[in-house]
Coordinates of C-alpha atoms and ligand atoms in Angstrom, one line a residue:
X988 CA 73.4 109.0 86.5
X989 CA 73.6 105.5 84.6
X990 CA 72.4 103.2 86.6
X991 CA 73.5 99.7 85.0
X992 CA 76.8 99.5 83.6
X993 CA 78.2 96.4 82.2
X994 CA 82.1 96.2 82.1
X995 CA 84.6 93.6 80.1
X996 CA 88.3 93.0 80.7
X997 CA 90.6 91.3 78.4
X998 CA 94.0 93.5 78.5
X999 CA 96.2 90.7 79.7
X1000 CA 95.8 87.0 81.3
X1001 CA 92.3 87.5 82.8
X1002 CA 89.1 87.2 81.0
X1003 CA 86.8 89.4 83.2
X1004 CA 83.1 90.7 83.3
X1005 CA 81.2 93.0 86.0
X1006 CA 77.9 94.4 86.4
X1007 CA 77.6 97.6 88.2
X1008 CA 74.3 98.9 89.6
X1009 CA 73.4 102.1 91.4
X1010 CA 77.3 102.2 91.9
X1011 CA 77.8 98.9 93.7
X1012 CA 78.8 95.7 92.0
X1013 CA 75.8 93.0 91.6
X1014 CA 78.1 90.4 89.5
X1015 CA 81.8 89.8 88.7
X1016 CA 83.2 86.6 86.9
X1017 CA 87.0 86.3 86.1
X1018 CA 88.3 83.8 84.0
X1019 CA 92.1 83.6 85.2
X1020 CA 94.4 81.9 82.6
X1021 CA 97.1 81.2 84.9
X1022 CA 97.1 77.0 83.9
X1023 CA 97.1 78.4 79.9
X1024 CA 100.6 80.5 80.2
X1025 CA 102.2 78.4 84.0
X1026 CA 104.3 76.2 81.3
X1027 CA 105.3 79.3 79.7
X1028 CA 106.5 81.2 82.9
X1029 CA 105.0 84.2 81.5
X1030 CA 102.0 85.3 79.4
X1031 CA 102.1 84.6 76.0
X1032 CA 100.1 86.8 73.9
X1033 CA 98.7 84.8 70.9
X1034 CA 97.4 81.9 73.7
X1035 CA 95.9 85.0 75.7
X1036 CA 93.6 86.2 73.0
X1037 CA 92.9 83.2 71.6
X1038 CA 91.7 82.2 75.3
X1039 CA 89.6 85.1 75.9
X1040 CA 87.4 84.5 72.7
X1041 CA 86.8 81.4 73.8
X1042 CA 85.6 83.1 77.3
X1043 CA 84.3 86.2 76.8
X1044 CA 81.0 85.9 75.5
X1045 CA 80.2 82.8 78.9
X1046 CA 81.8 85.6 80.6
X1047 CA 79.7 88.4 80.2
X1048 CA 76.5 86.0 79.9
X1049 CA 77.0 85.4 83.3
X1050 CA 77.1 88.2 85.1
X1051 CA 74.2 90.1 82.7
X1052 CA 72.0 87.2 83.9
X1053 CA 68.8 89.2 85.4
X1054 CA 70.0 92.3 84.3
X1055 CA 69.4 91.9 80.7
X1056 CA 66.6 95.0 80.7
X1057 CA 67.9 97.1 83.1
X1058 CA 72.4 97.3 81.6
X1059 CA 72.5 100.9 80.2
X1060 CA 76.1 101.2 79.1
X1061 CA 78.5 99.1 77.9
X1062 CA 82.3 99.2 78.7
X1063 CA 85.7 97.3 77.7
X1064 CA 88.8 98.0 78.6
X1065 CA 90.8 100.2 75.3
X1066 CA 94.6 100.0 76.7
X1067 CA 97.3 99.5 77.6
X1068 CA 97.9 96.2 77.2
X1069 CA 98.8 93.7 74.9
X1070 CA 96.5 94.3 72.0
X1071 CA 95.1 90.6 70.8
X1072 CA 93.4 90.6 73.9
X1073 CA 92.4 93.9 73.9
X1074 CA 90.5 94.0 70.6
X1075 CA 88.8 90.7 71.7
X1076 CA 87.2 92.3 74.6
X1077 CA 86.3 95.9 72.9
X1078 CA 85.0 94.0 70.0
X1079 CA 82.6 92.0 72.2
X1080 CA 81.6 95.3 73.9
X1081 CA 80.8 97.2 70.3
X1082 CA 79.2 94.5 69.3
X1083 CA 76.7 93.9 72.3
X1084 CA 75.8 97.6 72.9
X1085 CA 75.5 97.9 68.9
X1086 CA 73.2 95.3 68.8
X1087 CA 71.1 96.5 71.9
X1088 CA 71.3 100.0 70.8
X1089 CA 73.5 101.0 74.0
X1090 CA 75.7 103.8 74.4
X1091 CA 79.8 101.9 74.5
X1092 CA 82.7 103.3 76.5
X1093 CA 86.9 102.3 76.2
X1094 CA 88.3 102.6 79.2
X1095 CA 91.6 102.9 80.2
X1096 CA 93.1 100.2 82.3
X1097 CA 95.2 102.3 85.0
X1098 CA 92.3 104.3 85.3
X1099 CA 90.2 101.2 86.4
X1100 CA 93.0 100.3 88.8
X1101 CA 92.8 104.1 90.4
X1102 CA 89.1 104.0 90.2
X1103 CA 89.1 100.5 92.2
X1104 CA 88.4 102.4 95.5
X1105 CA 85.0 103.7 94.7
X1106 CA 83.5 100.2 94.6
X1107 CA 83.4 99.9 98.2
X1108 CA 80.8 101.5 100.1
X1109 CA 83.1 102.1 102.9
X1110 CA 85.9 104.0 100.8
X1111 CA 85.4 107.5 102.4
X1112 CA 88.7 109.2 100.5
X1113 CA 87.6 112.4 98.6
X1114 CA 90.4 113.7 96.2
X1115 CA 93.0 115.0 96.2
X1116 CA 94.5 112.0 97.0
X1117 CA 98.0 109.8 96.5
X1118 CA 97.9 106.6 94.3
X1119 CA 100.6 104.5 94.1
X1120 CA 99.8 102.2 91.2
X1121 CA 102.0 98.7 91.1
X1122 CA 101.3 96.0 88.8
X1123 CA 102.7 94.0 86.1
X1124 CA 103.2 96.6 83.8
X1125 CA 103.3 99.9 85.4
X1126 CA 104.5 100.9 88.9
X1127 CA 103.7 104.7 88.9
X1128 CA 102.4 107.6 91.5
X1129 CA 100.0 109.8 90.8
X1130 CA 98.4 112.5 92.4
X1131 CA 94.6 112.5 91.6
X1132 CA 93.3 115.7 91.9
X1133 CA 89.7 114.9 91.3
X1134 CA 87.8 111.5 89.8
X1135 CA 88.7 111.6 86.1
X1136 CA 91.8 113.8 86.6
X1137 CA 95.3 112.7 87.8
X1138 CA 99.1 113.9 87.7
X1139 CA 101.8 111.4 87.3
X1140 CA 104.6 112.0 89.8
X1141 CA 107.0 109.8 89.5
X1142 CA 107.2 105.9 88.1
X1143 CA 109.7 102.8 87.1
X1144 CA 112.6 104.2 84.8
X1145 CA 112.9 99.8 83.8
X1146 CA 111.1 97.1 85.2
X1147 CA 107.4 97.5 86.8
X1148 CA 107.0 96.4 90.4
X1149 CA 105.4 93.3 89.3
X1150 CA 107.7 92.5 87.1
X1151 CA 110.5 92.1 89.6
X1152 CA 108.6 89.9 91.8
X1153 CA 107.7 87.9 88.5
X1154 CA 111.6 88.2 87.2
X1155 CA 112.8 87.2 90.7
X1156 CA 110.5 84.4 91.0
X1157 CA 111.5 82.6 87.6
X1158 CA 114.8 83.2 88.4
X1159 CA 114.0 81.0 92.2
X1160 CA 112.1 78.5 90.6
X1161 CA 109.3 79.8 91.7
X1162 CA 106.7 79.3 88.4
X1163 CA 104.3 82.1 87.6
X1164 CA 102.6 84.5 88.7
X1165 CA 105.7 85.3 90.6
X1166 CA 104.0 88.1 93.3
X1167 CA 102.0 85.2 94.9
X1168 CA 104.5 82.5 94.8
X1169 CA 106.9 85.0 96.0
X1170 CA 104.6 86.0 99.2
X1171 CA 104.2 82.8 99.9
X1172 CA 107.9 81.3 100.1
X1173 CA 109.1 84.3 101.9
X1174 CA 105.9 83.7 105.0
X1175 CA 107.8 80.6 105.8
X1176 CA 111.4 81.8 106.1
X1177 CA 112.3 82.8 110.0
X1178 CA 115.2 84.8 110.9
X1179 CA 117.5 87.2 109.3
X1180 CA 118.2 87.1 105.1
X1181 CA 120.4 88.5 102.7
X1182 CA 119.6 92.3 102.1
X1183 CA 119.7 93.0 98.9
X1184 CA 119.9 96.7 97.6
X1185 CA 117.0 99.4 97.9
X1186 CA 117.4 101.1 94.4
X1187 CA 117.1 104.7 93.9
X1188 CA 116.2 105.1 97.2
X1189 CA 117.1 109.5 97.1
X1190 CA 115.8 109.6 93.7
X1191 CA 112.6 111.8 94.5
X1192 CA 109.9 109.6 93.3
X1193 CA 111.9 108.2 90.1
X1194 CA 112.2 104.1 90.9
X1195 CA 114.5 101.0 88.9
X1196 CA 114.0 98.0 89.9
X1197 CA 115.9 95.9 86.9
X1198 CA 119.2 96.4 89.6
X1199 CA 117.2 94.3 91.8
X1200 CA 116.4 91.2 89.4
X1201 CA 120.9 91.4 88.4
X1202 CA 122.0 91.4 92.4
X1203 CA 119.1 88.6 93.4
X1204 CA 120.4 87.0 90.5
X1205 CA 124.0 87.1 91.5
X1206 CA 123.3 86.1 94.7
X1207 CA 122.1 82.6 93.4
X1208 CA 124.8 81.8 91.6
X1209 CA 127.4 83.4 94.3
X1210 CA 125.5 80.1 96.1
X1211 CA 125.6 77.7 93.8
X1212 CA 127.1 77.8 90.1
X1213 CA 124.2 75.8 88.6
X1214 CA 121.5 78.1 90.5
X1215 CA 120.2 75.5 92.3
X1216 CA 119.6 76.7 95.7
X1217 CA 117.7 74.2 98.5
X1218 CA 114.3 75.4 100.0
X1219 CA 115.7 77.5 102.6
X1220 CA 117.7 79.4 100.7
X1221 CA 114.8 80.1 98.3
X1222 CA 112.7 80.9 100.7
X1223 CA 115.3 83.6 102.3
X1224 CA 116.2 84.8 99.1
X1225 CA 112.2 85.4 98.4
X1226 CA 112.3 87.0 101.3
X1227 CA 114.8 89.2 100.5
X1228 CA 113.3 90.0 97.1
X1229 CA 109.9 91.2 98.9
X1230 CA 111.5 93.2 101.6
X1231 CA 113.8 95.1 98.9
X1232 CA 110.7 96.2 96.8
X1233 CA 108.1 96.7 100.2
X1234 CA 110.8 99.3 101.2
X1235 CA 111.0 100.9 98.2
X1236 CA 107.7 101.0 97.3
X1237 CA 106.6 102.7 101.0
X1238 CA 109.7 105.1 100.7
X1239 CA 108.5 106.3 97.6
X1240 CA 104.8 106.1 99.0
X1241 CA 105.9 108.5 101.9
X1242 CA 107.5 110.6 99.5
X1243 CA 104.8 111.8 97.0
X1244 CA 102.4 112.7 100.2
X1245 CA 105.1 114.8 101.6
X1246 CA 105.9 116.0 98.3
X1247 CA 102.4 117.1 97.6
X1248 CA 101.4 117.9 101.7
X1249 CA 98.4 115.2 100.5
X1250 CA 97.6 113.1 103.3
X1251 CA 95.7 110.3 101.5
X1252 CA 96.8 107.2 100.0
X1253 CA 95.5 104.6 97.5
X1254 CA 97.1 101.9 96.5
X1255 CA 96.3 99.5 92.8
X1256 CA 97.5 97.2 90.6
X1257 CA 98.4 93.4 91.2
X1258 CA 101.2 93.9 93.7
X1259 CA 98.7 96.1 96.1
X1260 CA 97.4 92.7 97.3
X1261 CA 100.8 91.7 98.6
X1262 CA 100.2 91.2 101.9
X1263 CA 103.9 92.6 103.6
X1264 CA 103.4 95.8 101.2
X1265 CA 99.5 96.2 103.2
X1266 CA 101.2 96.0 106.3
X1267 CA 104.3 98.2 106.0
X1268 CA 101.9 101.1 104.9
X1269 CA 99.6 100.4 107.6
X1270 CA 102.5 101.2 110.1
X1271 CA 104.1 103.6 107.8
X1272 CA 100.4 105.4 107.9
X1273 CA 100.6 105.6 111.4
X1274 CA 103.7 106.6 112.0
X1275 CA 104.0 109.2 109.6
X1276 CA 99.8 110.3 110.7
X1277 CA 98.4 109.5 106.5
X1278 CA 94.9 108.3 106.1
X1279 CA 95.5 105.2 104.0
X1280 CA 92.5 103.2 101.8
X1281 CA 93.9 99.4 100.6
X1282 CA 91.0 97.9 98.1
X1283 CA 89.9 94.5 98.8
X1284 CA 92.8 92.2 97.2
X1285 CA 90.5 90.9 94.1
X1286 CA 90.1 94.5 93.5
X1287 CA 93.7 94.6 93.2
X1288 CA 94.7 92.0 90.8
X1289 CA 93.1 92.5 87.1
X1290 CA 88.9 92.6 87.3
X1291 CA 86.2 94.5 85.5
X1292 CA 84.5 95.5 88.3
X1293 CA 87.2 98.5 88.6
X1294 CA 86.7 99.1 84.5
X1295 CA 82.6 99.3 85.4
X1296 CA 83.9 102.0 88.0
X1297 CA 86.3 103.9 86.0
X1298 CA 83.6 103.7 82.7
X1299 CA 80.6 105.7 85.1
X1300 CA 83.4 108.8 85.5
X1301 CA 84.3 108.4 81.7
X1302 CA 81.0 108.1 80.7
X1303 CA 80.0 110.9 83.4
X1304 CA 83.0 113.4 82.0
X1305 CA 82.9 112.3 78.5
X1306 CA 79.7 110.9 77.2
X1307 CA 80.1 108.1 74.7
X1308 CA 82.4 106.4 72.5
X1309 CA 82.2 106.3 68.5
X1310 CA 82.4 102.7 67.3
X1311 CA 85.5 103.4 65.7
X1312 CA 87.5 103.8 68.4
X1313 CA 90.8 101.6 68.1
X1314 CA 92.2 99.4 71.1
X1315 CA 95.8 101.1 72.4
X1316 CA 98.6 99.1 73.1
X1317 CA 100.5 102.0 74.7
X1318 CA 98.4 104.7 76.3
X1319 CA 99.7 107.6 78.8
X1320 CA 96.7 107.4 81.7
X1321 CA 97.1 111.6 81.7
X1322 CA 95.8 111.8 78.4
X1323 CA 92.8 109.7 79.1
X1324 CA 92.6 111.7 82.9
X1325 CA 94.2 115.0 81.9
X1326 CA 93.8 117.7 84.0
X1327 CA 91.1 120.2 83.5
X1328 CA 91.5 123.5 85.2
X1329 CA 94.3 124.5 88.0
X1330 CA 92.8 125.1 91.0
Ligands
LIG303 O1 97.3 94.5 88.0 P1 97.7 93.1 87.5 O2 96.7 92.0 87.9 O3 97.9 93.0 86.0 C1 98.6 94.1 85.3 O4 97.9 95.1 84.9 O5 99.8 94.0 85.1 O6 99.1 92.8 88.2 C2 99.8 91.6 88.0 C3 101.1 91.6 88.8 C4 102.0 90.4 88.5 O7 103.3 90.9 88.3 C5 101.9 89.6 89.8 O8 103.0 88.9 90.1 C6 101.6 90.7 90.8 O9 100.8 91.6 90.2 N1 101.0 90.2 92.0 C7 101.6 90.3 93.2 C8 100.7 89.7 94.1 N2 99.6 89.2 93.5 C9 99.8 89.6 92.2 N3 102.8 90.8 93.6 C10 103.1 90.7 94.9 N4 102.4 90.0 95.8 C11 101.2 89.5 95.5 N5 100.4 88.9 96.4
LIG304 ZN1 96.2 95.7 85.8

């Protein structure tokens, strides 16, 4: 088993480095460009990777500090995500286990955000297992059927999870990273607020959430023809926002374990540290009598600590990369974590 495994981040807005050892992590740095892309209301691709050069080599010098002898493998994140950044942070990777003469490892992004779990030492979950996987990008369900091996179930037909809490929150006046700013303006509206609609609700575990961002939208100006709504009413229409997609996302949830007869859940991805989503699945969970696992919030949101995680079963499964493997923008997890054998 590889004992040391350094691990690099760079996909999208964050700039992050981790060092596992003996399977627990000893050091994690992110460097969050939140300030860079605020003005922007959104991530803008040719500030990201210009950012992350500037980071990632302080980045990864930080948490390797003490653990220069002892790193065995080297990891970076290979796709999906927006490929500027991408090939900054594989680049540094080659380049470090090159020069040290260390085996390398791309790693794919979802996988990191499935393989989150295993970090803690109190994650007790063996496969096969639900993961309902909502961030930015992607809000899918898989069914992982062992570490390394996963079926996708069901996912967004539009907009990603994230995204609609992102799109809803521009569309408030919110600013950026909407998820957060969202949370947090709907905790301090009381009483009852507009329900919007639940999309796709009887759909099996097919989800569209672009419905959502036209009707909250059309609510605003219903209120006020120049969309400027007061504080209440932005914080009841964040409120409504949040408590559309929590519903959905725990109907769907609820859905793939009865689909499957699995009675374990996982959730990843930015949008599993929302705090109301936590809390309708803990209730859902014991209503409905489903062991659920909800990863520490800053395993959540984008880190390398879960690529470090998801490199040991790629590196366990797979072996090495050649140096010549090219970042992927676009990048199915189920090729990465195709299934092996039916069993
Ligand atoms: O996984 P992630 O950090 O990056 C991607 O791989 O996309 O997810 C980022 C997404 C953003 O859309 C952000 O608004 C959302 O996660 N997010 C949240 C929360 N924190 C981050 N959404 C809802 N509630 C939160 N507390
Ligand atoms: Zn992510």
């Amino acid at each position: 088993m590889t004992r040391c495994i350094l691990a690099v981040e760079t996909s999208c807005d964050e700039t992050a480095a981790a060092l596992l050892f003996d399977g627990r992590i000893v050091a994690e740095t992110v460097h969050t460009q939140t300030d860079l892309h605020s003005y922007y209301g959104g991530v803008v691709p040719e500030l990201a990777s210009r950012d992350h050069v500037a980071h990632v080599g302080a980045v990864c010098q930080n948490v390797l500090t003490g653990y220069e002898d002892k790193v065995e493998l080297i990891a970076a994140t290979r796709g999906p995500g927006l490929i500027g950044g991408l090939l900054v942070g594989l680049q540094w990777a080659k380049g470090y286990a090159f020069g040290r003469g260390l085996p390398f490892v791309g790693v794919h992004h979802l996988a990191g955000h499935l393989a989150a779990p295993l970090l803690d030492p109190d994650f007790d979950m063996d496969p096969p297992m639900i993961c309902l996987l909502i961030s930015g990008g992607h809000t899918q369900i898989y069914a992982i059927e062992r570490w390394g091996e996963a079926r996708l179930l069901g996912g967004t037909r539009d907009d990603a999870a994230g995204e609609a809490f992102d799109k809803g929150a521009r569309l408030l006046g919110l600013g950026y990273p909407g998820g957060p700013a969202i949370q947090n303006a709907a905790a301090m509206h009381q009483g009852p607020h507009k329900q919007l609609p639940r999309p796709m609700l009887k759909r099996g575990l097919e989800m569209s959430f672009s419905g959502l961002k036209t009707a909250l939208r059309d609510e605003i100006y219903r209120r006020d023809v120049n969309a400027q709504l007061d504080t209440d009413q932005q914080t009841e229409l964040a409120a409504s926002l949040q408590s559309a997609i929590v519903d959905v996302l725990v109907h769907k949830a609820c859905a793939a374990l009865k689909e499957t007869g699995y009675n374990r859940l996982t959730i990843g991805g930015g949008v599993a540290a929302n705090g109301p989503l936590r809390e309708a699945l803990q209730t859902a969970a014991h209503q409905e009598n489903f062991s659920l696992y909800l990863p520490p919030k800053k395993w959540c949101t984008d880190n390398a600590a879960m690529i470090a995680a998801a490199a040991a079963i790629r590196y366990q499964t797979k072996g090495a990369d050649a140096f010549d493997i090219p970042a992927k923008a676009r990048w199915p997890l189920v090729e990465e974590w195709a299934i092996q054998s039916a069993n």
